[in-house]
Amino acid sequence: MRTAIYPGSFDPVTLGHIDVIERASKMVDKLIVAVLNNSSKNSLFSVEERVNMLKEVTSHLDNVEIRHFGGLLIDFARECNAAIIVRGLRAVTDFEYELQMAQTNRIMNRDIDTLFLTTDLKYAYLSSSIVKEVARFGGDISEFVVPMVAEKVKEKYKI
Ligand code: ADP
């Protein structure tokens, strides 16, 4: 059974993330979307909230499971029996960091490979940070996230 893991902050999940999840889930038997429990980072949503939103937006995908993790990704991948780490690449700016992470993970465990999916052009500009930045100032985020997520973001900023 081929299992892959797609890690990230997903604070909140965007249409760009959903596109990567849908495409990656077709390539493997099981895709685990792993929400990083990043206590040091100031997140808008709690881990539970991020997990719940991801569950809702992936409910149409039978082989996708949502989990959260702390610590080293490579250890969590091993725990999940995942031999593939999925990451999305948007622009050159993503590349340097992603390459460094992939190489580090490969040195730590040679049985696990990183698979990069290039973003769909229509989401190339999109990040969770951009969504929050626009929403914070009352902008329309309906092109960036599903309606349920847009509502939750608006609630957070009391719009
Ligand atoms: P961000 O806050 O930048 O959206 P995440 O940590 O939530 O970042 O991202 C998790 C993974 O999803 C990363 O590999 C990131 O490159 C990828 N990703 C994020 N947004 C997109 C997008 N619009 N298209 C493709 N991949 C994306």
CSV table of N, CA and C and ligand atoms in Angstrom, one decimal:
chain,number,residue,atom,x,y,z
A,1,MET,N,0.8,-1.2,0.0
A,1,MET,CA,0.0,0.0,0.0
A,1,MET,C,0.9,1.2,0.0
A,2,ARG,N,0.6,2.2,-0.9
A,2,ARG,CA,1.4,3.4,-1.1
A,2,ARG,C,0.8,4.5,-0.3
A,3,THR,N,1.5,4.9,0.8
A,3,THR,CA,1.0,6.0,1.6
A,3,THR,C,1.8,7.3,1.5
A,4,ALA,N,1.2,8.4,1.3
A,4,ALA,CA,2.0,9.7,1.3
A,4,ALA,C,1.5,10.6,2.4
A,5,ILE,N,2.3,11.5,2.7
A,5,ILE,CA,1.9,12.5,3.8
A,5,ILE,C,2.1,13.9,3.2
A,6,TYR,N,1.1,14.7,3.4
A,6,TYR,CA,1.2,16.1,2.9
A,6,TYR,C,1.2,17.1,4.1
A,7,PRO,N,2.3,17.5,4.6
A,7,PRO,CA,2.4,18.3,5.8
A,7,PRO,C,2.3,19.8,5.5
A,8,GLY,N,1.8,20.6,6.5
A,8,GLY,CA,1.7,22.0,6.3
A,8,GLY,C,1.0,22.6,7.5
A,9,SER,N,0.9,24.0,7.5
A,9,SER,CA,0.3,24.7,8.6
A,9,SER,C,-1.2,24.7,8.3
A,10,PHE,N,-1.6,24.9,7.1
A,10,PHE,CA,-3.0,25.0,6.7
A,10,PHE,C,-3.8,25.9,7.6
A,11,ASP,N,-3.3,27.1,7.7
A,11,ASP,CA,-3.9,28.1,8.6
A,11,ASP,C,-4.4,29.3,7.9
A,12,PRO,N,-5.5,29.2,7.2
A,12,PRO,CA,-6.4,28.1,7.0
A,12,PRO,C,-6.1,27.4,5.6
A,13,VAL,N,-6.8,26.3,5.4
A,13,VAL,CA,-6.7,25.6,4.1
A,13,VAL,C,-7.2,26.5,3.0
A,14,THR,N,-6.5,26.5,1.9
A,14,THR,CA,-6.9,27.4,0.7
A,14,THR,C,-7.2,26.5,-0.5
A,15,LEU,N,-7.7,27.1,-1.5
A,15,LEU,CA,-8.0,26.4,-2.7
A,15,LEU,C,-6.8,25.8,-3.3
A,16,GLY,N,-5.6,26.4,-3.1
A,16,GLY,CA,-4.3,25.9,-3.6
A,16,GLY,C,-4.0,24.6,-2.9
A,17,HIS,N,-4.2,24.5,-1.6
A,17,HIS,CA,-4.0,23.3,-0.8
A,17,HIS,C,-4.9,22.2,-1.3
A,18,ILE,N,-6.2,22.5,-1.5
A,18,ILE,CA,-7.2,21.5,-1.9
A,18,ILE,C,-6.8,20.9,-3.3
A,19,ASP,N,-6.3,21.8,-4.2
A,19,ASP,CA,-5.9,21.3,-5.5
A,19,ASP,C,-4.8,20.3,-5.3
A,20,VAL,N,-3.8,20.6,-4.5
A,20,VAL,CA,-2.7,19.7,-4.3
A,20,VAL,C,-3.2,18.4,-3.7
A,21,ILE,N,-4.1,18.5,-2.7
A,21,ILE,CA,-4.6,17.3,-2.0
A,21,ILE,C,-5.4,16.4,-3.1
A,22,GLU,N,-6.2,17.0,-3.9
A,22,GLU,CA,-7.0,16.2,-4.9
A,22,GLU,C,-6.0,15.5,-5.9
A,23,ARG,N,-5.0,16.2,-6.3
A,23,ARG,CA,-4.1,15.6,-7.3
A,23,ARG,C,-3.3,14.5,-6.7
A,24,ALA,N,-2.7,14.8,-5.5
A,24,ALA,CA,-1.9,13.8,-4.8
A,24,ALA,C,-2.7,12.6,-4.4
A,25,SER,N,-3.9,12.8,-4.0
A,25,SER,CA,-4.7,11.6,-3.6
A,25,SER,C,-4.9,10.6,-4.7
A,26,LYS,N,-4.9,11.1,-6.0
A,26,LYS,CA,-5.1,10.2,-7.1
A,26,LYS,C,-3.8,9.3,-7.4
A,27,MET,N,-2.7,9.7,-6.8
A,27,MET,CA,-1.4,9.0,-7.1
A,27,MET,C,-1.1,8.0,-6.1
A,28,VAL,N,-1.8,8.0,-5.0
A,28,VAL,CA,-1.4,7.0,-3.9
A,28,VAL,C,-2.7,6.3,-3.4
A,29,ASP,N,-2.4,5.3,-2.6
A,29,ASP,CA,-3.6,4.5,-2.0
A,29,ASP,C,-4.2,5.4,-0.8
A,30,LYS,N,-3.3,6.0,-0.1
A,30,LYS,CA,-3.7,6.8,1.1
A,30,LYS,C,-2.9,8.0,1.2
A,31,LEU,N,-3.6,9.2,1.4
A,31,LEU,CA,-2.9,10.4,1.6
A,31,LEU,C,-3.3,11.0,3.0
A,32,ILE,N,-2.2,11.2,3.8
A,32,ILE,CA,-2.4,11.7,5.1
A,32,ILE,C,-2.1,13.2,5.1
A,33,VAL,N,-3.0,14.1,5.3
A,33,VAL,CA,-2.8,15.5,5.4
A,33,VAL,C,-2.4,15.8,6.9
A,34,ALA,N,-1.2,16.2,7.1
A,34,ALA,CA,-0.7,16.4,8.5
A,34,ALA,C,-0.5,17.8,8.9
A,35,VAL,N,-1.3,18.2,9.8
A,35,VAL,CA,-1.3,19.6,10.3
A,35,VAL,C,-0.2,19.8,11.3
A,36,LEU,N,0.6,20.7,11.1
A,36,LEU,CA,1.8,21.0,12.0
A,36,LEU,C,1.3,21.7,13.2
A,37,ASN,N,1.6,21.1,14.3
A,37,ASN,CA,1.2,21.7,15.6
A,37,ASN,C,2.3,22.7,16.0
A,38,ASN,N,2.3,23.8,15.4
A,38,ASN,CA,3.4,24.8,15.6
A,38,ASN,C,3.1,25.8,16.6
A,39,SER,N,3.5,25.4,17.9
A,39,SER,CA,3.2,26.3,19.0
A,39,SER,C,4.0,27.6,18.9
A,40,SER,N,5.2,27.6,18.2
A,40,SER,CA,6.0,28.8,18.2
A,40,SER,C,5.4,29.9,17.2
A,41,LYS,N,4.7,29.4,16.2
A,41,LYS,CA,4.1,30.2,15.2
A,41,LYS,C,2.8,30.8,15.7
A,42,ASN,N,2.5,32.0,15.4
A,42,ASN,CA,1.2,32.6,15.8
A,42,ASN,C,0.2,32.2,14.8
A,43,SER,N,-0.6,31.2,15.1
A,43,SER,CA,-1.6,30.7,14.1
A,43,SER,C,-2.9,31.5,14.4
A,44,LEU,N,-3.7,31.7,13.3
A,44,LEU,CA,-5.0,32.2,13.5
A,44,LEU,C,-6.0,31.2,14.1
A,45,PHE,N,-5.9,29.9,13.6
A,45,PHE,CA,-6.7,28.9,14.0
A,45,PHE,C,-6.0,27.8,14.8
A,46,SER,N,-6.7,27.2,15.8
A,46,SER,CA,-6.0,26.2,16.6
A,46,SER,C,-5.9,24.9,15.7
A,47,VAL,N,-5.1,24.0,16.2
A,47,VAL,CA,-4.8,22.8,15.4
A,47,VAL,C,-6.2,22.1,15.2
A,48,GLU,N,-7.0,22.0,16.2
A,48,GLU,CA,-8.3,21.3,16.1
A,48,GLU,C,-9.2,22.0,15.0
A,49,GLU,N,-9.2,23.3,15.0
A,49,GLU,CA,-10.0,24.0,14.0
A,49,GLU,C,-9.5,23.8,12.6
A,50,ARG,N,-8.1,23.7,12.5
A,50,ARG,CA,-7.5,23.5,11.1
A,50,ARG,C,-7.8,22.1,10.7
A,51,VAL,N,-7.7,21.1,11.6
A,51,VAL,CA,-8.0,19.7,11.3
A,51,VAL,C,-9.5,19.6,10.9
A,52,ASN,N,-10.4,20.2,11.6
A,52,ASN,CA,-11.8,20.1,11.3
A,52,ASN,C,-12.2,20.7,9.9
A,53,MET,N,-11.6,21.9,9.6
A,53,MET,CA,-11.8,22.5,8.3
A,53,MET,C,-11.3,21.6,7.2
A,54,LEU,N,-10.1,21.0,7.4
A,54,LEU,CA,-9.6,20.1,6.4
A,54,LEU,C,-10.5,18.9,6.2
A,55,LYS,N,-11.0,18.3,7.3
A,55,LYS,CA,-11.9,17.2,7.2
A,55,LYS,C,-13.1,17.5,6.3
A,56,GLU,N,-13.6,18.7,6.6
A,56,GLU,CA,-14.8,19.1,5.8
A,56,GLU,C,-14.6,19.3,4.3
A,57,VAL,N,-13.5,19.9,4.0
A,57,VAL,CA,-13.2,20.2,2.6
A,57,VAL,C,-12.7,19.0,1.8
A,58,THR,N,-12.3,17.9,2.6
A,58,THR,CA,-11.8,16.7,1.9
A,58,THR,C,-12.8,15.5,2.0
A,59,SER,N,-14.0,15.8,2.5
A,59,SER,CA,-15.0,14.7,2.8
A,59,SER,C,-15.3,13.9,1.5
A,60,HIS,N,-15.1,14.5,0.3
A,60,HIS,CA,-15.4,13.8,-0.9
A,60,HIS,C,-14.3,12.9,-1.3
A,61,LEU,N,-13.2,12.9,-0.6
A,61,LEU,CA,-12.1,12.0,-1.0
A,61,LEU,C,-11.9,10.9,0.0
A,62,ASP,N,-12.2,9.7,-0.5
A,62,ASP,CA,-12.2,8.5,0.4
A,62,ASP,C,-10.9,8.1,1.0
A,63,ASN,N,-9.8,8.4,0.2
A,63,ASN,CA,-8.5,7.9,0.7
A,63,ASN,C,-7.6,9.0,1.4
A,64,VAL,N,-8.3,10.0,1.8
A,64,VAL,CA,-7.6,11.1,2.5
A,64,VAL,C,-8.0,11.1,4.0
A,65,GLU,N,-6.9,11.2,4.8
A,65,GLU,CA,-7.1,11.2,6.3
A,65,GLU,C,-6.4,12.5,6.8
A,66,ILE,N,-7.0,13.1,7.8
A,66,ILE,CA,-6.4,14.3,8.4
A,66,ILE,C,-5.9,14.0,9.8
A,67,ARG,N,-4.6,14.3,10.0
A,67,ARG,CA,-4.0,14.1,11.3
A,67,ARG,C,-3.2,15.4,11.7
A,68,HIS,N,-2.8,15.4,12.9
A,68,HIS,CA,-1.9,16.5,13.3
A,68,HIS,C,-0.6,15.9,13.9
A,69,PHE,N,0.5,16.7,13.9
A,69,PHE,CA,1.7,16.2,14.4
A,69,PHE,C,2.6,17.3,15.0
A,70,GLY,N,3.5,17.0,15.9
A,70,GLY,CA,4.5,17.9,16.4
A,70,GLY,C,5.8,17.2,16.2
A,71,GLY,N,6.9,17.9,16.4
A,71,GLY,CA,8.2,17.3,16.2
A,71,GLY,C,8.6,17.1,14.8
A,72,LEU,N,9.5,16.1,14.6
A,72,LEU,CA,10.1,16.0,13.2
A,72,LEU,C,9.1,15.3,12.3
A,73,LEU,N,9.0,15.9,11.1
A,73,LEU,CA,8.1,15.3,10.1
A,73,LEU,C,8.6,13.9,9.7
A,74,ILE,N,9.9,13.7,9.6
A,74,ILE,CA,10.4,12.4,9.2
A,74,ILE,C,10.0,11.3,10.2
A,75,ASP,N,9.9,11.7,11.5
A,75,ASP,CA,9.5,10.7,12.5
A,75,ASP,C,8.0,10.4,12.3
A,76,PHE,N,7.2,11.4,12.1
A,76,PHE,CA,5.8,11.2,11.9
A,76,PHE,C,5.5,10.4,10.6
A,77,ALA,N,6.3,10.7,9.6
A,77,ALA,CA,6.1,9.9,8.3
A,77,ALA,C,6.3,8.4,8.6
A,78,ARG,N,7.4,8.2,9.3
A,78,ARG,CA,7.7,6.8,9.6
A,78,ARG,C,6.5,6.1,10.4
A,79,GLU,N,6.0,6.9,11.4
A,79,GLU,CA,4.9,6.4,12.2
A,79,GLU,C,3.7,6.1,11.4
A,80,CYS,N,3.5,6.8,10.3
A,80,CYS,CA,2.4,6.6,9.4
A,80,CYS,C,2.7,5.6,8.3
A,81,ASN,N,3.9,5.1,8.3
A,81,ASN,CA,4.3,4.2,7.2
A,81,ASN,C,4.2,4.8,5.8
A,82,ALA,N,4.5,6.1,5.8
A,82,ALA,CA,4.5,6.9,4.6
A,82,ALA,C,5.9,6.9,4.0
A,83,ALA,N,6.1,6.6,2.7
A,83,ALA,CA,7.4,6.7,2.1
A,83,ALA,C,7.5,7.9,1.2
A,84,ILE,N,6.4,8.7,1.1
A,84,ILE,CA,6.4,9.8,0.2
A,84,ILE,C,5.9,11.1,1.0
A,85,ILE,N,6.7,12.2,0.9
A,85,ILE,CA,6.2,13.4,1.4
A,85,ILE,C,5.8,14.3,0.2
A,86,VAL,N,4.6,14.8,0.3
A,86,VAL,CA,4.1,15.7,-0.8
A,86,VAL,C,4.3,17.1,-0.4
A,87,ARG,N,4.8,17.9,-1.3
A,87,ARG,CA,4.9,19.4,-1.1
A,87,ARG,C,4.5,20.1,-2.4
A,88,GLY,N,3.9,21.3,-2.2
A,88,GLY,CA,3.5,22.1,-3.4
A,88,GLY,C,4.6,23.1,-3.7
A,89,LEU,N,4.8,23.4,-4.9
A,89,LEU,CA,5.8,24.4,-5.3
A,89,LEU,C,5.0,25.5,-6.1
A,90,ARG,N,5.1,26.7,-5.6
A,90,ARG,CA,4.4,27.8,-6.3
A,90,ARG,C,5.4,28.6,-7.1
A,91,ALA,N,6.5,29.1,-6.6
A,91,ALA,CA,7.4,29.9,-7.3
A,91,ALA,C,8.8,29.6,-6.8
A,92,VAL,N,9.7,30.3,-7.5
A,92,VAL,CA,11.2,30.1,-7.2
A,92,VAL,C,11.4,30.4,-5.7
A,93,THR,N,10.6,31.3,-5.1
A,93,THR,CA,10.8,31.6,-3.7
A,93,THR,C,10.6,30.4,-2.8
A,94,ASP,N,9.7,29.5,-3.2
A,94,ASP,CA,9.5,28.3,-2.4
A,94,ASP,C,10.7,27.3,-2.5
A,95,PHE,N,11.3,27.4,-3.7
A,95,PHE,CA,12.2,26.3,-4.1
A,95,PHE,C,13.4,26.1,-3.1
A,96,GLU,N,14.1,27.1,-2.7
A,96,GLU,CA,15.3,27.0,-1.9
A,96,GLU,C,15.0,26.3,-0.6
A,97,TYR,N,13.9,26.8,0.1
A,97,TYR,CA,13.6,26.2,1.4
A,97,TYR,C,13.1,24.7,1.2
A,98,GLU,N,12.3,24.5,0.2
A,98,GLU,CA,11.8,23.1,0.0
A,98,GLU,C,12.9,22.2,-0.4
A,99,LEU,N,13.9,22.6,-1.2
A,99,LEU,CA,15.0,21.7,-1.6
A,99,LEU,C,15.8,21.4,-0.3
A,100,GLN,N,16.1,22.4,0.5
A,100,GLN,CA,16.8,22.2,1.8
A,100,GLN,C,16.1,21.2,2.7
A,101,MET,N,14.8,21.4,2.8
A,101,MET,CA,14.0,20.4,3.7
A,101,MET,C,14.1,19.0,3.1
A,102,ALA,N,13.9,18.9,1.8
A,102,ALA,CA,13.8,17.6,1.2
A,102,ALA,C,15.1,16.9,1.3
A,103,GLN,N,16.2,17.6,1.2
A,103,GLN,CA,17.6,17.0,1.3
A,103,GLN,C,17.9,16.6,2.7
A,104,THR,N,17.5,17.5,3.6
A,104,THR,CA,17.7,17.1,5.1
A,104,THR,C,16.9,15.9,5.4
A,105,ASN,N,15.6,15.8,5.0
A,105,ASN,CA,14.8,14.7,5.3
A,105,ASN,C,15.4,13.4,4.7
A,106,ARG,N,16.0,13.6,3.5
A,106,ARG,CA,16.5,12.4,2.8
A,106,ARG,C,17.8,11.9,3.5
A,107,ILE,N,18.5,12.8,4.1
A,107,ILE,CA,19.7,12.4,4.8
A,107,ILE,C,19.3,11.6,6.1
A,108,MET,N,18.2,12.1,6.7
A,108,MET,CA,17.7,11.5,7.9
A,108,MET,C,17.1,10.1,7.7
A,109,ASN,N,16.4,10.0,6.5
A,109,ASN,CA,15.8,8.7,6.2
A,109,ASN,C,15.8,8.5,4.7
A,110,ARG,N,16.6,7.6,4.2
A,110,ARG,CA,16.7,7.4,2.8
A,110,ARG,C,15.6,6.6,2.2
A,111,ASP,N,14.7,6.1,3.0
A,111,ASP,CA,13.5,5.4,2.5
A,111,ASP,C,12.4,6.3,2.2
A,112,ILE,N,12.5,7.6,2.5
A,112,ILE,CA,11.4,8.5,2.3
A,112,ILE,C,11.8,9.5,1.3
A,113,ASP,N,11.0,9.7,0.3
A,113,ASP,CA,11.2,10.7,-0.8
A,113,ASP,C,10.2,11.8,-0.8
A,114,THR,N,10.7,13.0,-1.3
A,114,THR,CA,9.7,14.1,-1.4
A,114,THR,C,9.3,14.3,-2.8
A,115,LEU,N,7.9,14.4,-3.0
A,115,LEU,CA,7.3,14.5,-4.3
A,115,LEU,C,6.8,16.0,-4.4
A,116,PHE,N,7.2,16.7,-5.4
A,116,PHE,CA,6.8,18.1,-5.5
A,116,PHE,C,5.7,18.2,-6.6
A,117,LEU,N,4.6,18.8,-6.3
A,117,LEU,CA,3.6,19.1,-7.3
A,117,LEU,C,3.6,20.6,-7.6
A,118,THR,N,3.7,21.0,-8.8
A,118,THR,CA,3.7,22.4,-9.2
A,118,THR,C,2.3,22.9,-9.0
A,119,THR,N,2.1,24.1,-8.6
A,119,THR,CA,0.8,24.7,-8.4
A,119,THR,C,0.1,24.8,-9.7
A,120,ASP,N,-1.2,24.7,-9.6
A,120,ASP,CA,-2.1,25.1,-10.7
A,120,ASP,C,-1.8,26.6,-10.9
A,121,LEU,N,-1.7,27.0,-12.1
A,121,LEU,CA,-1.3,28.4,-12.4
A,121,LEU,C,-2.3,29.4,-11.7
A,122,LYS,N,-3.6,29.0,-11.6
A,122,LYS,CA,-4.6,29.9,-11.0
A,122,LYS,C,-4.4,30.1,-9.5
A,123,TYR,N,-3.6,29.2,-8.9
A,123,TYR,CA,-3.3,29.4,-7.5
A,123,TYR,C,-1.9,29.7,-7.1
A,124,ALA,N,-1.1,30.1,-8.2
A,124,ALA,CA,0.3,30.3,-8.0
A,124,ALA,C,0.6,31.4,-7.0
A,125,TYR,N,-0.3,32.4,-6.8
A,125,TYR,CA,-0.1,33.5,-6.0
A,125,TYR,C,-0.6,33.3,-4.5
A,126,LEU,N,-1.3,32.1,-4.4
A,126,LEU,CA,-2.1,32.0,-3.2
A,126,LEU,C,-1.4,31.3,-2.0
A,127,SER,N,-1.5,32.0,-0.8
A,127,SER,CA,-1.0,31.4,0.4
A,127,SER,C,-2.0,31.7,1.5
A,128,SER,N,-1.9,30.9,2.6
A,128,SER,CA,-2.7,31.2,3.8
A,128,SER,C,-2.4,32.6,4.3
A,129,SER,N,-1.2,33.0,4.2
A,129,SER,CA,-0.8,34.4,4.7
A,129,SER,C,-1.5,35.4,3.9
A,130,ILE,N,-1.6,35.3,2.6
A,130,ILE,CA,-2.3,36.3,1.8
A,130,ILE,C,-3.8,36.3,2.2
A,131,VAL,N,-4.4,35.1,2.4
A,131,VAL,CA,-5.8,35.1,2.8
A,131,VAL,C,-6.0,35.9,4.1
A,132,LYS,N,-5.2,35.7,5.0
A,132,LYS,CA,-5.3,36.4,6.3
A,132,LYS,C,-5.1,37.9,6.2
A,133,GLU,N,-4.1,38.2,5.4
A,133,GLU,CA,-3.8,39.7,5.1
A,133,GLU,C,-5.0,40.4,4.5
A,134,VAL,N,-5.6,39.8,3.5
A,134,VAL,CA,-6.7,40.4,2.8
A,134,VAL,C,-7.9,40.5,3.8
A,135,ALA,N,-8.2,39.4,4.5
A,135,ALA,CA,-9.3,39.3,5.4
A,135,ALA,C,-9.2,40.3,6.6
A,136,ARG,N,-8.0,40.5,7.0
A,136,ARG,CA,-7.8,41.4,8.2
A,136,ARG,C,-8.2,42.8,7.9
A,137,PHE,N,-8.1,43.2,6.6
A,137,PHE,CA,-8.5,44.5,6.2
A,137,PHE,C,-9.9,44.5,5.6
A,138,GLY,N,-10.7,43.4,5.8
A,138,GLY,CA,-12.0,43.4,5.3
A,138,GLY,C,-12.2,43.1,3.8
A,139,GLY,N,-11.1,42.6,3.2
A,139,GLY,CA,-11.2,42.3,1.7
A,139,GLY,C,-12.0,41.0,1.5
A,140,ASP,N,-12.3,40.8,0.2
A,140,ASP,CA,-13.1,39.6,-0.2
A,140,ASP,C,-12.2,38.4,-0.5
A,141,ILE,N,-12.4,37.3,0.3
A,141,ILE,CA,-11.5,36.2,0.1
A,141,ILE,C,-12.2,35.0,-0.6
A,142,SER,N,-13.3,35.3,-1.2
A,142,SER,CA,-14.1,34.2,-1.8
A,142,SER,C,-13.4,33.5,-2.9
A,143,GLU,N,-12.4,34.2,-3.5
A,143,GLU,CA,-11.7,33.5,-4.6
A,143,GLU,C,-10.6,32.6,-4.1
A,144,PHE,N,-10.3,32.7,-2.8
A,144,PHE,CA,-9.1,32.0,-2.3
A,144,PHE,C,-9.5,30.7,-1.4
A,145,VAL,N,-10.6,30.7,-0.8
A,145,VAL,CA,-11.0,29.6,0.1
A,145,VAL,C,-12.5,29.2,-0.2
A,146,VAL,N,-12.9,28.0,0.3
A,146,VAL,CA,-14.3,27.6,0.2
A,146,VAL,C,-15.1,28.5,1.1
A,147,PRO,N,-16.4,28.6,0.8
A,147,PRO,CA,-17.3,29.5,1.6
A,147,PRO,C,-17.3,29.2,3.1
A,148,MET,N,-17.2,27.9,3.5
A,148,MET,CA,-17.2,27.6,5.0
A,148,MET,C,-15.9,28.2,5.6
A,149,VAL,N,-14.8,28.1,4.9
A,149,VAL,CA,-13.6,28.6,5.5
A,149,VAL,C,-13.6,30.1,5.5
A,150,ALA,N,-14.2,30.7,4.5
A,150,ALA,CA,-14.3,32.2,4.4
A,150,ALA,C,-15.1,32.7,5.6
A,151,GLU,N,-16.2,32.0,6.0
A,151,GLU,CA,-17.0,32.4,7.1
A,151,GLU,C,-16.2,32.3,8.4
A,152,LYS,N,-15.4,31.3,8.6
A,152,LYS,CA,-14.7,31.1,9.8
A,152,LYS,C,-13.6,32.1,9.9
A,153,VAL,N,-13.0,32.5,8.8
A,153,VAL,CA,-11.9,33.5,8.8
A,153,VAL,C,-12.6,34.9,9.2
A,154,LYS,N,-13.7,35.1,8.6
A,154,LYS,CA,-14.4,36.4,8.9
A,154,LYS,C,-14.8,36.5,10.4
A,155,GLU,N,-15.2,35.3,11.0
A,155,GLU,CA,-15.6,35.3,12.4
A,155,GLU,C,-14.4,35.6,13.3
A,156,LYS,N,-13.2,35.1,12.9
A,156,LYS,CA,-12.0,35.4,13.6
A,156,LYS,C,-11.6,36.9,13.7
A,157,TYR,N,-11.9,37.5,12.5
A,157,TYR,CA,-11.5,38.9,12.5
A,157,TYR,C,-12.8,39.8,12.8
A,158,LYS,N,-13.9,39.1,13.2
A,158,LYS,CA,-15.1,39.8,13.6
A,158,LYS,C,-15.6,40.7,12.5
A,159,ILE,N,-15.6,40.2,11.2
A,159,ILE,CA,-16.0,41.0,10.1
A,159,ILE,C,-17.5,40.7,9.9
B,1,ADP,P1,1.2,28.5,3.3
B,1,ADP,O1,1.0,29.1,4.6
B,1,ADP,O2,2.3,29.1,2.5
B,1,ADP,O3,0.0,28.3,2.5
B,1,ADP,P2,1.5,25.7,4.3
B,1,ADP,O4,2.6,25.4,5.3
B,1,ADP,O5,0.1,25.7,4.8
B,1,ADP,O6,1.9,27.1,3.6
B,1,ADP,O7,1.7,24.9,3.0
B,1,ADP,C1,1.8,23.5,2.9
B,1,ADP,C2,2.3,23.0,1.6
B,1,ADP,O8,1.3,23.5,0.6
B,1,ADP,C3,3.6,23.6,1.1
B,1,ADP,O9,4.3,22.6,0.4
B,1,ADP,C4,3.2,24.8,0.2
B,1,ADP,O10,4.2,25.0,-0.7
B,1,ADP,C5,2.0,24.2,-0.4
B,1,ADP,N1,1.1,25.2,-0.9
B,1,ADP,C6,0.6,26.2,-0.3
B,1,ADP,N2,-0.2,27.0,-1.1
B,1,ADP,C7,-0.1,26.4,-2.3
B,1,ADP,C8,-0.7,26.7,-3.6
B,1,ADP,N3,-1.4,27.8,-3.8
B,1,ADP,N4,-0.4,25.9,-4.6
B,1,ADP,C9,0.4,24.8,-4.4
B,1,ADP,N5,0.9,24.5,-3.3
B,1,ADP,C10,0.7,25.3,-2.2
